[in-house]
mmCIF file of C-alpha atoms and ligand atoms in Angstrom:
data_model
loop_
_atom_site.group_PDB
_atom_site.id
_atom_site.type_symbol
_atom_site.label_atom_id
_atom_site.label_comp_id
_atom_site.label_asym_id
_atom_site.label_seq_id
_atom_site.Cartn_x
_atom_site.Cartn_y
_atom_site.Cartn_z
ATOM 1 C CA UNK A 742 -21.764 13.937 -3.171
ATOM 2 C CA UNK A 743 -19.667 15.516 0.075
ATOM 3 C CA UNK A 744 -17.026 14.380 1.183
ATOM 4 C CA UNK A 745 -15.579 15.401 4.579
ATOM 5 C CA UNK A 746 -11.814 14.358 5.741
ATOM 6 C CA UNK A 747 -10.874 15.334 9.722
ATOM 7 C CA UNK A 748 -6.900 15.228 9.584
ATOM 8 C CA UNK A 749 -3.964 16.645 11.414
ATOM 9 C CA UNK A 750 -2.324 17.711 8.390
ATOM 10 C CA UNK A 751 -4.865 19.111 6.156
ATOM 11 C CA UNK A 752 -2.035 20.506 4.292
ATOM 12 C CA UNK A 753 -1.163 17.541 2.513
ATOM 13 C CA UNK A 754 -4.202 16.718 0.631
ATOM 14 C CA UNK A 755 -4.124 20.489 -0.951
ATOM 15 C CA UNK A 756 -2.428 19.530 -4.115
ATOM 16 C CA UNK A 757 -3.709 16.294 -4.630
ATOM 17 C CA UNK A 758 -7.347 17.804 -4.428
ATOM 18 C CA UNK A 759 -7.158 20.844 -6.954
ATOM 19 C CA UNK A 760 -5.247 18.950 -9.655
ATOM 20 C CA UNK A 761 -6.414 17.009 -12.621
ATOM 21 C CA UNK A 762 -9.825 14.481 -12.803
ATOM 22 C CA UNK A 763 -10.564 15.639 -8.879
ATOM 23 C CA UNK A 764 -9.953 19.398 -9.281
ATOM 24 C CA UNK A 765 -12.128 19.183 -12.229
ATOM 25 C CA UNK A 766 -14.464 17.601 -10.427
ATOM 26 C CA UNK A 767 -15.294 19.534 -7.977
ATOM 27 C CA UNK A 768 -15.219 22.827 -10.205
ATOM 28 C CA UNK A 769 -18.425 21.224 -12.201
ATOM 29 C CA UNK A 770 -19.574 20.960 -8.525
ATOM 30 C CA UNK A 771 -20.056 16.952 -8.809
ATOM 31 C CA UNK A 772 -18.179 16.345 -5.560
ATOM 32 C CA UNK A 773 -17.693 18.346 -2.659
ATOM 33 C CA UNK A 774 -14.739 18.225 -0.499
ATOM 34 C CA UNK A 775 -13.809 19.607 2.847
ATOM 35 C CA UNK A 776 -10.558 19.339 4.545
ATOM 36 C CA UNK A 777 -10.790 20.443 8.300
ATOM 37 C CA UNK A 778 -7.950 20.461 10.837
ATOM 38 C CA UNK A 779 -8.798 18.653 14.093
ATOM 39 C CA UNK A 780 -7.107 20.303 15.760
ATOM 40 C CA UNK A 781 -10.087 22.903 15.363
ATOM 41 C CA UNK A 782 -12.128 21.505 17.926
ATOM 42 C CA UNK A 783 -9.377 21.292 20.429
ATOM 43 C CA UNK A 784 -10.532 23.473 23.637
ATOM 44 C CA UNK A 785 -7.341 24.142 25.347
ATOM 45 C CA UNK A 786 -4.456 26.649 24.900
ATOM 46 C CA UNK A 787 -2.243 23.433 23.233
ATOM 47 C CA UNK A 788 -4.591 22.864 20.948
ATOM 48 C CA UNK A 789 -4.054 18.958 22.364
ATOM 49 C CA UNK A 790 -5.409 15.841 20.246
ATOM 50 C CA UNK A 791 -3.688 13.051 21.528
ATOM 51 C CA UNK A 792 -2.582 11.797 25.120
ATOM 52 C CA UNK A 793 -0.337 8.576 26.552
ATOM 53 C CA UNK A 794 -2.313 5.267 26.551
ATOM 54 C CA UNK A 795 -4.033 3.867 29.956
ATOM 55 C CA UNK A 796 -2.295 0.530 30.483
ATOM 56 C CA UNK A 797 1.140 2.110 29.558
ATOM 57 C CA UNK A 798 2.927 1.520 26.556
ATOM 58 C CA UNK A 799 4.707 3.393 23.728
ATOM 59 C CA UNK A 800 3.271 6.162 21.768
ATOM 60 C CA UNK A 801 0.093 8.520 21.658
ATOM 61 C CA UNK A 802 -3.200 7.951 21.573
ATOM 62 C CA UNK A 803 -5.876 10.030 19.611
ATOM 63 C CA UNK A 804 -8.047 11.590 22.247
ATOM 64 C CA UNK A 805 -12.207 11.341 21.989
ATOM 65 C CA UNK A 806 -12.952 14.676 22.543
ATOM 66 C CA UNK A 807 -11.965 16.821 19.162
ATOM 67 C CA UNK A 808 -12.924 13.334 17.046
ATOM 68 C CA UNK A 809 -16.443 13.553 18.410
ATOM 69 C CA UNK A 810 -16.909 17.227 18.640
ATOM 70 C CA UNK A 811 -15.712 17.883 14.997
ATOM 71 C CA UNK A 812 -18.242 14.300 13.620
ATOM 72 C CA UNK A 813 -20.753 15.601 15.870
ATOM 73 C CA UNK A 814 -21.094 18.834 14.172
ATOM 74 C CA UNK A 815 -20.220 17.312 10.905
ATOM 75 C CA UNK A 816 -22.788 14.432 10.283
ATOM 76 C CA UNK A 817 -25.491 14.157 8.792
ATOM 77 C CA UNK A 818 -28.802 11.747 8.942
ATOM 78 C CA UNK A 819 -27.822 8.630 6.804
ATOM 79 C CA UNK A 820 -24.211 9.832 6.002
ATOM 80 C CA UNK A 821 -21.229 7.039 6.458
ATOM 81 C CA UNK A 822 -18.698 7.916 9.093
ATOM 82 C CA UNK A 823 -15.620 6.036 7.713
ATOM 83 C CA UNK A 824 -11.734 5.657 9.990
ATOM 84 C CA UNK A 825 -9.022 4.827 7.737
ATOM 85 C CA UNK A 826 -6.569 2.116 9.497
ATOM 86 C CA UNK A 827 -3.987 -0.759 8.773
ATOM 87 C CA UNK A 828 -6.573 -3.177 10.402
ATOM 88 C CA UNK A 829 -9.508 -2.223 8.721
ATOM 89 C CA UNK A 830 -11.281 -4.208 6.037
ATOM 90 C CA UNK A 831 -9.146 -3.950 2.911
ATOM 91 C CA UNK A 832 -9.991 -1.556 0.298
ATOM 92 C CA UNK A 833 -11.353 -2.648 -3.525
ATOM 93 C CA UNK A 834 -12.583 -1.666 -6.687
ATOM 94 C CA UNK A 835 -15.952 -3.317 -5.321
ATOM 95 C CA UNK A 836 -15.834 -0.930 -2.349
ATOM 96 C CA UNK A 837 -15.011 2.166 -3.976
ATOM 97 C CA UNK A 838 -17.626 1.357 -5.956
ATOM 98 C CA UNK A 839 -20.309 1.593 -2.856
ATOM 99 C CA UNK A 840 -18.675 4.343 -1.758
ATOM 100 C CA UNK A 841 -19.741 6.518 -4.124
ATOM 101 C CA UNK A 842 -22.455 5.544 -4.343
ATOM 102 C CA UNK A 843 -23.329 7.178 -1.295
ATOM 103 C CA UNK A 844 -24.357 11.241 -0.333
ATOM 104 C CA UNK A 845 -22.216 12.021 2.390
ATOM 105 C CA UNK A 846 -18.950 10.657 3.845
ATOM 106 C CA UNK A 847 -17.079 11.568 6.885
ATOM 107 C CA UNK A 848 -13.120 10.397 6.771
ATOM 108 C CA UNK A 849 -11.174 10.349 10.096
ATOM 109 C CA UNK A 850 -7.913 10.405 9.200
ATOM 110 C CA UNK A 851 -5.788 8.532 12.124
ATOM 111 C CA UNK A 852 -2.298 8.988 13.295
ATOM 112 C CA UNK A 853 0.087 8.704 16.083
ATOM 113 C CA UNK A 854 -0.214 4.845 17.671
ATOM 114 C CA UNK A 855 -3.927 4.879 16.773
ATOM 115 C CA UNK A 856 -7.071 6.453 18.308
ATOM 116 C CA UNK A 857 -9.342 5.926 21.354
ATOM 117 C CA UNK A 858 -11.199 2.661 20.834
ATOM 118 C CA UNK A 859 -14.644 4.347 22.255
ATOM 119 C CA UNK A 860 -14.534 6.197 18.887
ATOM 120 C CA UNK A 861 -14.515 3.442 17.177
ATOM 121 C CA UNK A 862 -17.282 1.939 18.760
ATOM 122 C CA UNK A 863 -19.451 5.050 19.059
ATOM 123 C CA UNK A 864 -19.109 7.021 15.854
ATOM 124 C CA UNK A 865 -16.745 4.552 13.559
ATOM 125 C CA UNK A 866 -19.537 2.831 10.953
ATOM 126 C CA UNK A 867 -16.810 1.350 8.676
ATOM 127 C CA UNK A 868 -12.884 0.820 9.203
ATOM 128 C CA UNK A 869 -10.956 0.804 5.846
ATOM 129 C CA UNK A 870 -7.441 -0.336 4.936
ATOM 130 C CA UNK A 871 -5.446 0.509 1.569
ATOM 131 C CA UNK A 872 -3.391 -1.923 2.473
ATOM 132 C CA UNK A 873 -0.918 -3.779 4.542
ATOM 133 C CA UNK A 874 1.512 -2.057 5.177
ATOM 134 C CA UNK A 875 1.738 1.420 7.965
ATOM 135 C CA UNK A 876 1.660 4.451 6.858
ATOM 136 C CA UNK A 877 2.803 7.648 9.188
ATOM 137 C CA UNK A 878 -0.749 8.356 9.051
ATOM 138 C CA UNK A 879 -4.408 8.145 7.660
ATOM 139 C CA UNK A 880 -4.031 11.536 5.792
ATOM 140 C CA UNK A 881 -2.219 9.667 2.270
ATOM 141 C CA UNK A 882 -5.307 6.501 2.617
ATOM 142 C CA UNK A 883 -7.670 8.928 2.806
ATOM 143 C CA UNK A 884 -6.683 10.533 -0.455
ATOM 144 C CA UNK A 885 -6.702 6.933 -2.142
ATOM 145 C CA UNK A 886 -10.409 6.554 -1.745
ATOM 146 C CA UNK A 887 -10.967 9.241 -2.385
ATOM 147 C CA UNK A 888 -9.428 9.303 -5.902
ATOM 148 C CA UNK A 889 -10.866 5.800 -6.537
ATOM 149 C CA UNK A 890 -14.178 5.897 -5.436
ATOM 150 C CA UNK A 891 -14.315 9.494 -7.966
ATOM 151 C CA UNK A 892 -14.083 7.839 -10.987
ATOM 152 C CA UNK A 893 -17.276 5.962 -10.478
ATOM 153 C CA UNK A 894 -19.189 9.183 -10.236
ATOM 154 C CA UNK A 895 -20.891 10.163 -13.104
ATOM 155 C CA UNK A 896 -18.582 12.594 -15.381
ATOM 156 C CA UNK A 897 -15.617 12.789 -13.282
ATOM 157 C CA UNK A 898 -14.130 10.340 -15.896
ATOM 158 C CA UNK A 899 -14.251 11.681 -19.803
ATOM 159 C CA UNK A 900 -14.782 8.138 -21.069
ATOM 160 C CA UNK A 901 -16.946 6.276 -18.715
ATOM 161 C CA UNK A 902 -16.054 3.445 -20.949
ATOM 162 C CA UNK A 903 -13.028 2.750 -19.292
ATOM 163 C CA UNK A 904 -14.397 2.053 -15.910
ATOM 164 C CA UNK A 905 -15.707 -1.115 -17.492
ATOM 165 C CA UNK A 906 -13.270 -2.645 -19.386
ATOM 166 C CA UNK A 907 -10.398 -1.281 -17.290
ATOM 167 C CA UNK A 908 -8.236 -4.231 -14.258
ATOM 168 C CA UNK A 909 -10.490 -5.668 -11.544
ATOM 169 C CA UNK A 910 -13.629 -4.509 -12.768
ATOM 170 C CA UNK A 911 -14.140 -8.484 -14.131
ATOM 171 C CA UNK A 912 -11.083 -9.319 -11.964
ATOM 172 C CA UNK A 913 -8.717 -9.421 -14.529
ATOM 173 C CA UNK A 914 -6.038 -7.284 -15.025
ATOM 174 C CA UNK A 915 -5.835 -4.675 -18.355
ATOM 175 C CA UNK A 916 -4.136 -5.987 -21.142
ATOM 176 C CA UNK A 917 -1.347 -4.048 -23.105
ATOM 177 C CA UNK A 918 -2.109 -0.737 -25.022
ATOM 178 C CA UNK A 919 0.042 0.852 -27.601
ATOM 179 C CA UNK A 920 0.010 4.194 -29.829
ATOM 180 C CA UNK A 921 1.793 5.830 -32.483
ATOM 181 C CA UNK A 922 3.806 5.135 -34.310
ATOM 182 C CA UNK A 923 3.773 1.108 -35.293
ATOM 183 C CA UNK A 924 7.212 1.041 -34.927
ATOM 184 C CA UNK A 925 9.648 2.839 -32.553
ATOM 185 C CA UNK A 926 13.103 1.799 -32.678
ATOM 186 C CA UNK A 927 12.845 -1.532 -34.544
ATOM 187 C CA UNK A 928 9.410 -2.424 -31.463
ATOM 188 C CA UNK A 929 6.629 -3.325 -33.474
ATOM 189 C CA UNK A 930 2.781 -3.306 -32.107
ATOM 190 C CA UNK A 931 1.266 -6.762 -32.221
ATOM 191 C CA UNK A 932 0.017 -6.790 -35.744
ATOM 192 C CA UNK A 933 -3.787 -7.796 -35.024
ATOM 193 C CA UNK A 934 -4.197 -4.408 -33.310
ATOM 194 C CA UNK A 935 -3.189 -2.891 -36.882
ATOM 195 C CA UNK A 936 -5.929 -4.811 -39.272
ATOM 196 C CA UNK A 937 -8.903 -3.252 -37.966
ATOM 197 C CA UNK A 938 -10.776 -6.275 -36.727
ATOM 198 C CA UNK A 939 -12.458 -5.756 -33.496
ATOM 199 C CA UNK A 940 -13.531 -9.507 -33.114
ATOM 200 C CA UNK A 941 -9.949 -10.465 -33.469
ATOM 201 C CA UNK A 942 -9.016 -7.500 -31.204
ATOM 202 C CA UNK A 943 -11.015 -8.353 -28.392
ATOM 203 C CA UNK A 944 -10.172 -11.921 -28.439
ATOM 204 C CA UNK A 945 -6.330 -11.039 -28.406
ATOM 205 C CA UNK A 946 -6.875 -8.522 -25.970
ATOM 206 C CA UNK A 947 -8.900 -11.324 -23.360
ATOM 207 C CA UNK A 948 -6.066 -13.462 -23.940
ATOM 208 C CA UNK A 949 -3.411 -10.648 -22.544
ATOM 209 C CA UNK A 950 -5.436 -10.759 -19.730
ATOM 210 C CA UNK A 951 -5.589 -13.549 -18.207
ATOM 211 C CA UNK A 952 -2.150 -14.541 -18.730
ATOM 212 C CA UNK A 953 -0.936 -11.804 -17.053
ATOM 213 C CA UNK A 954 -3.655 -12.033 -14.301
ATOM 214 C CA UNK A 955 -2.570 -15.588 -14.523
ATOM 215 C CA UNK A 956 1.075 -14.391 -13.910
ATOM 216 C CA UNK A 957 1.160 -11.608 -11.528
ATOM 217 C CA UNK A 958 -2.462 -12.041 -9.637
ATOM 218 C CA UNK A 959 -3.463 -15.755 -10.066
ATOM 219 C CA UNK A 960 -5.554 -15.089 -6.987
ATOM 220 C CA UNK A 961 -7.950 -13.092 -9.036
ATOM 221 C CA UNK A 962 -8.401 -15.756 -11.432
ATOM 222 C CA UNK A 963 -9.718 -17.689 -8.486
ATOM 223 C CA UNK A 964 -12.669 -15.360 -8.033
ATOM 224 C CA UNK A 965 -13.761 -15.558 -11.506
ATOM 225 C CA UNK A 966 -16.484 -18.071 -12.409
HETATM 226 N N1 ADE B 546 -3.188 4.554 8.252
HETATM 227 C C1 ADE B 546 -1.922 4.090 8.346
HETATM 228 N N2 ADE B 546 -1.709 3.070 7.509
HETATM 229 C C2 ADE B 546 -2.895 2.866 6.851
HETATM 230 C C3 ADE B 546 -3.330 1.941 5.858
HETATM 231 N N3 ADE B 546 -2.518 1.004 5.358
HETATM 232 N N4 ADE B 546 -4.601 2.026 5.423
HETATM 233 C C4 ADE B 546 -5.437 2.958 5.941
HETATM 234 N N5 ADE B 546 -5.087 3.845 6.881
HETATM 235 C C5 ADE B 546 -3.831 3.810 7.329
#
Protein backbone atom coordinates (compact mmCIF):
# COMPACT_ATOMS: atom_id res chain seq x y z
CA UNK A 1 0.00 0.00 0.00
CA UNK A 2 1.22 3.95 -0.58
CA UNK A 3 0.41 6.32 1.20
CA UNK A 4 0.94 9.98 0.18
CA UNK A 5 0.42 13.06 2.80
CA UNK A 6 0.68 16.89 1.07
CA UNK A 7 1.38 19.10 4.30
CA UNK A 8 2.91 22.39 5.20
CA UNK A 9 4.89 20.98 7.86
CA UNK A 10 6.22 17.77 6.70
CA UNK A 11 8.50 18.01 9.55
CA UNK A 12 6.21 16.91 12.05
CA UNK A 13 5.24 13.55 10.93
CA UNK A 14 9.20 12.56 10.80
CA UNK A 15 9.29 10.94 14.15
CA UNK A 16 6.05 9.57 14.33
CA UNK A 17 6.75 7.69 10.94
CA UNK A 18 10.24 5.95 11.62
CA UNK A 19 9.37 4.78 15.14
CA UNK A 20 7.92 1.58 16.40
CA UNK A 21 4.88 -0.73 14.53
CA UNK A 22 5.01 2.08 11.47
CA UNK A 23 8.81 2.34 11.11
CA UNK A 24 8.82 -1.33 11.09
CA UNK A 25 6.47 -1.34 8.70
CA UNK A 26 7.64 0.27 6.16
CA UNK A 27 11.28 -1.28 6.52
CA UNK A 28 9.55 -4.88 5.55
CA UNK A 29 8.29 -2.60 2.69
CA UNK A 30 4.42 -3.36 3.60
CA UNK A 31 3.51 0.33 3.46
CA UNK A 32 4.90 3.08 1.68
CA UNK A 33 4.89 6.55 2.85
CA UNK A 34 5.68 9.88 1.35
CA UNK A 35 5.69 13.14 3.04
CA UNK A 36 5.90 16.10 0.48
CA UNK A 37 5.92 19.82 1.31
CA UNK A 38 3.33 21.84 -0.64
CA UNK A 39 4.88 24.28 -0.69
CA UNK A 40 6.88 22.37 -3.54
CA UNK A 41 4.60 23.15 -6.17
CA UNK A 42 4.39 26.78 -5.32
CA UNK A 43 5.57 28.82 -8.61
CA UNK A 44 6.46 32.12 -7.23
CA UNK A 45 9.51 33.60 -5.42
CA UNK A 46 7.22 33.36 -1.86
CA UNK A 47 6.71 30.10 -2.29
CA UNK A 48 2.77 31.32 -1.55
CA UNK A 49 -0.02 28.62 -0.57
CA UNK A 50 -2.64 30.49 0.86
CA UNK A 51 -4.39 33.96 0.11
CA UNK A 52 -7.35 36.24 1.99
CA UNK A 53 -10.90 34.87 1.37
CA UNK A 54 -13.30 36.53 -1.47
CA UNK A 55 -16.27 37.77 0.55
CA UNK A 56 -13.90 39.13 3.31
CA UNK A 57 -13.48 37.72 6.54
CA UNK A 58 -10.74 36.60 8.97
CA UNK A 59 -7.94 34.35 8.14
CA UNK A 60 -6.28 32.54 5.04
CA UNK A 61 -7.44 30.50 2.66
CA UNK A 62 -5.54 27.47 1.05
CA UNK A 63 -5.03 28.42 -2.55
CA UNK A 64 -6.02 25.76 -5.61
CA UNK A 65 -3.09 25.97 -7.44
CA UNK A 66 -0.12 23.96 -5.40
CA UNK A 67 -3.19 21.47 -4.01
CA UNK A 68 -3.95 20.52 -7.59
CA UNK A 69 -0.57 20.66 -9.12
CA UNK A 70 1.06 18.46 -6.35
CA UNK A 71 -2.56 15.64 -6.58
CA UNK A 72 -2.28 16.06 -10.15
CA UNK A 73 1.11 14.69 -10.40
CA UNK A 74 0.52 12.48 -7.48
CA UNK A 75 -2.60 10.29 -8.35
CA UNK A 76 -3.06 7.48 -9.58
CA UNK A 77 -6.04 5.51 -11.59
CA UNK A 78 -8.38 4.17 -8.76
CA UNK A 79 -6.36 5.71 -5.82
CA UNK A 80 -8.56 7.66 -2.94
CA UNK A 81 -7.79 11.33 -2.65
CA UNK A 82 -8.71 11.90 1.06
CA UNK A 83 -8.81 16.00 2.97
CA UNK A 84 -8.60 15.72 6.57
CA UNK A 85 -11.10 18.42 8.29
CA UNK A 86 -13.20 19.17 11.53
CA UNK A 87 -16.36 18.82 9.28
CA UNK A 88 -15.65 15.80 7.63
CA UNK A 89 -17.32 12.47 8.27
CA UNK A 90 -16.00 11.21 11.60
CA UNK A 91 -13.31 8.76 11.70
CA UNK A 92 -13.80 4.80 13.04
CA UNK A 93 -12.42 1.59 13.54
CA UNK A 94 -14.94 0.61 10.60
CA UNK A 95 -13.27 3.23 8.39
CA UNK A 96 -9.80 2.59 9.06
CA UNK A 97 -10.65 -0.59 8.32
CA UNK A 98 -11.61 0.35 4.44
CA UNK A 99 -8.89 2.36 4.35
CA UNK A 100 -6.51 -0.04 4.20
CA UNK A 101 -7.92 -1.87 2.46
CA UNK A 102 -7.18 0.18 -0.36
CA UNK A 103 -3.69 0.60 -2.84
CA UNK A 104 -3.11 4.10 -2.88
CA UNK A 105 -4.10 7.11 -0.73
CA UNK A 106 -3.51 10.72 -1.19
CA UNK A 107 -3.85 12.88 2.32
CA UNK A 108 -4.23 16.70 2.03
CA UNK A 109 -3.35 17.90 5.07
CA UNK A 110 -5.36 21.39 5.66
CA UNK A 111 -4.50 24.41 7.63
CA UNK A 112 -4.91 28.05 8.05
CA UNK A 113 -9.00 28.91 8.02
CA UNK A 114 -9.49 26.01 5.59
CA UNK A 115 -8.92 25.50 1.83
CA UNK A 116 -10.52 26.59 -1.48
CA UNK A 117 -13.89 24.88 -1.74
CA UNK A 118 -13.24 24.11 -5.70
CA UNK A 119 -10.73 21.57 -4.28
CA UNK A 120 -13.00 20.03 -2.55
CA UNK A 121 -15.31 19.59 -5.18
CA UNK A 122 -12.81 18.75 -7.92
CA UNK A 123 -10.18 16.49 -6.44
CA UNK A 124 -11.59 15.87 -2.63
CA UNK A 125 -13.22 12.02 -2.90
CA UNK A 126 -13.63 11.69 0.91
CA UNK A 127 -13.49 14.39 3.86
CA UNK A 128 -12.42 12.81 7.22
CA UNK A 129 -12.64 14.07 10.81
CA UNK A 130 -10.72 12.58 13.99
CA UNK A 131 -12.85 14.36 15.79
CA UNK A 132 -14.59 17.37 17.12
CA UNK A 133 -12.61 19.42 18.20
CA UNK A 134 -9.83 22.01 15.86
CA UNK A 135 -6.71 21.26 15.56
CA UNK A 136 -3.92 24.01 14.28
CA UNK A 137 -3.90 21.86 11.36
CA UNK A 138 -4.51 18.58 9.31
CA UNK A 139 -0.79 17.50 9.68
CA UNK A 140 -1.48 15.60 13.57
CA UNK A 141 -5.18 13.88 11.84
CA UNK A 142 -3.36 12.79 9.20
CA UNK A 143 -0.93 10.84 11.32
CA UNK A 144 -4.02 9.24 13.24
CA UNK A 145 -5.19 7.36 10.22
CA UNK A 146 -2.58 6.69 9.37
CA UNK A 147 -1.48 4.75 12.50
CA UNK A 148 -4.97 3.18 12.71
CA UNK A 149 -5.75 2.13 9.47
CA UNK A 150 -1.79 0.23 9.74
CA UNK A 151 -2.69 -2.17 12.05
CA UNK A 152 -5.21 -3.75 9.79
CA UNK A 153 -2.55 -4.48 7.25
CA UNK A 154 -1.32 -7.74 7.21
CA UNK A 155 1.94 -8.07 9.60
CA UNK A 156 2.25 -4.62 10.72
CA UNK A 157 0.75 -6.01 14.02
CA UNK A 158 2.84 -9.15 15.69
CA UNK A 159 -0.38 -10.70 16.97
CA UNK A 160 -3.09 -10.19 14.50
CA UNK A 161 -5.15 -11.64 17.22
CA UNK A 162 -5.58 -8.57 18.89
CA UNK A 163 -7.24 -6.69 16.14
CA UNK A 164 -10.19 -8.93 16.88
CA UNK A 165 -10.78 -9.12 20.26
CA UNK A 166 -9.37 -5.66 20.98
CA UNK A 167 -12.42 -2.13 21.84
CA UNK A 168 -14.81 -1.35 18.98
CA UNK A 169 -14.05 -4.11 16.86
CA UNK A 170 -17.66 -5.75 18.33
CA UNK A 171 -18.33 -2.26 19.77
CA UNK A 172 -17.43 -2.95 23.07
CA UNK A 173 -14.76 -1.64 24.85
CA UNK A 174 -11.51 -4.05 26.11
CA UNK A 175 -11.84 -5.38 29.35
CA UNK A 176 -9.03 -5.21 32.08
CA UNK A 177 -5.59 -7.00 31.60
CA UNK A 178 -3.11 -7.72 34.27
CA UNK A 179 0.56 -9.33 34.53
CA UNK A 180 3.04 -10.32 36.93
CA UNK A 181 3.16 -10.66 39.72
CA UNK A 182 -0.50 -11.72 41.36
CA UNK A 183 0.02 -9.41 43.88
CA UNK A 184 1.71 -5.95 43.99
CA UNK A 185 1.40 -4.09 47.06
CA UNK A 186 -1.44 -5.95 48.82
CA UNK A 187 -3.61 -5.54 44.68
CA UNK A 188 -4.58 -8.85 43.85
CA UNK A 189 -5.60 -10.01 40.07
CA UNK A 190 -9.17 -11.20 39.91
CA UNK A 191 -8.69 -14.78 40.88
CA UNK A 192 -10.54 -16.49 37.77
CA UNK A 193 -7.74 -15.14 35.56
CA UNK A 194 -5.33 -17.34 37.89
CA UNK A 195 -7.19 -21.00 37.59
CA UNK A 196 -6.55 -21.59 34.09
CA UNK A 197 -10.07 -21.88 32.79
CA UNK A 198 -10.59 -20.23 29.54
CA UNK A 199 -14.47 -20.78 29.54
CA UNK A 200 -14.62 -19.02 32.82
CA UNK A 201 -12.08 -16.46 31.48
CA UNK A 202 -13.89 -15.42 28.60
CA UNK A 203 -17.13 -15.18 30.29
CA UNK A 204 -15.55 -12.85 33.04
CA UNK A 205 -13.77 -11.04 30.57
CA UNK A 206 -17.40 -10.30 28.33
CA UNK A 207 -18.77 -9.24 31.47
CA UNK A 208 -15.87 -6.38 32.00
CA UNK A 209 -16.96 -5.30 28.89
CA UNK A 210 -19.99 -4.34 28.72
CA UNK A 211 -20.17 -2.80 31.99
CA UNK A 212 -17.67 -0.56 31.25
CA UNK A 213 -19.00 0.05 27.66
CA UNK A 214 -22.15 0.29 29.64
CA UNK A 215 -20.43 2.99 31.83
CA UNK A 216 -18.26 5.14 29.80
CA UNK A 217 -19.77 4.51 26.03
CA UNK A 218 -23.43 3.35 26.53
CA UNK A 219 -23.86 4.65 23.00
CA UNK A 220 -21.97 1.71 21.69
CA UNK A 221 -24.09 -0.65 23.40
CA UNK A 222 -26.83 0.83 21.29
CA UNK A 223 -25.26 -0.39 18.06
CA UNK A 224 -24.92 -3.85 19.17
CA UNK A 225 -27.66 -6.33 18.23
N1 LIG B 1 -7.84 19.55 10.95
C1 LIG B 1 -8.06 20.34 12.03
N2 LIG B 1 -8.82 19.72 12.94
C2 LIG B 1 -9.10 18.48 12.43
C3 LIG B 1 -9.86 17.37 12.89
N3 LIG B 1 -10.50 17.39 14.07
N4 LIG B 1 -9.93 16.28 12.11
C4 LIG B 1 -9.31 16.26 10.90
N5 LIG B 1 -8.60 17.28 10.41
C5 LIG B 1 -8.48 18.38 11.16
Amino acid sequence: MRIDVLTLFPAMLDGFLSESMLGRAREADRLRICVHNLRDWTTDKHKTTDDRPFGGGAGMVMKCEPVFAAIEQLQTSGCRRIYLTPDGEPFSCALAKELSQQQHLILLSGHYEGIDQRIRDAIIDQEISIGDYVLTNGTLAAAVVIDALARFIPGVLGDEKSLTSESFTRNLLDFPQYTRPAVFRGLSVPEVLLTGHHGEIEKWRHARQLEKTDKVRPDLLKKTP
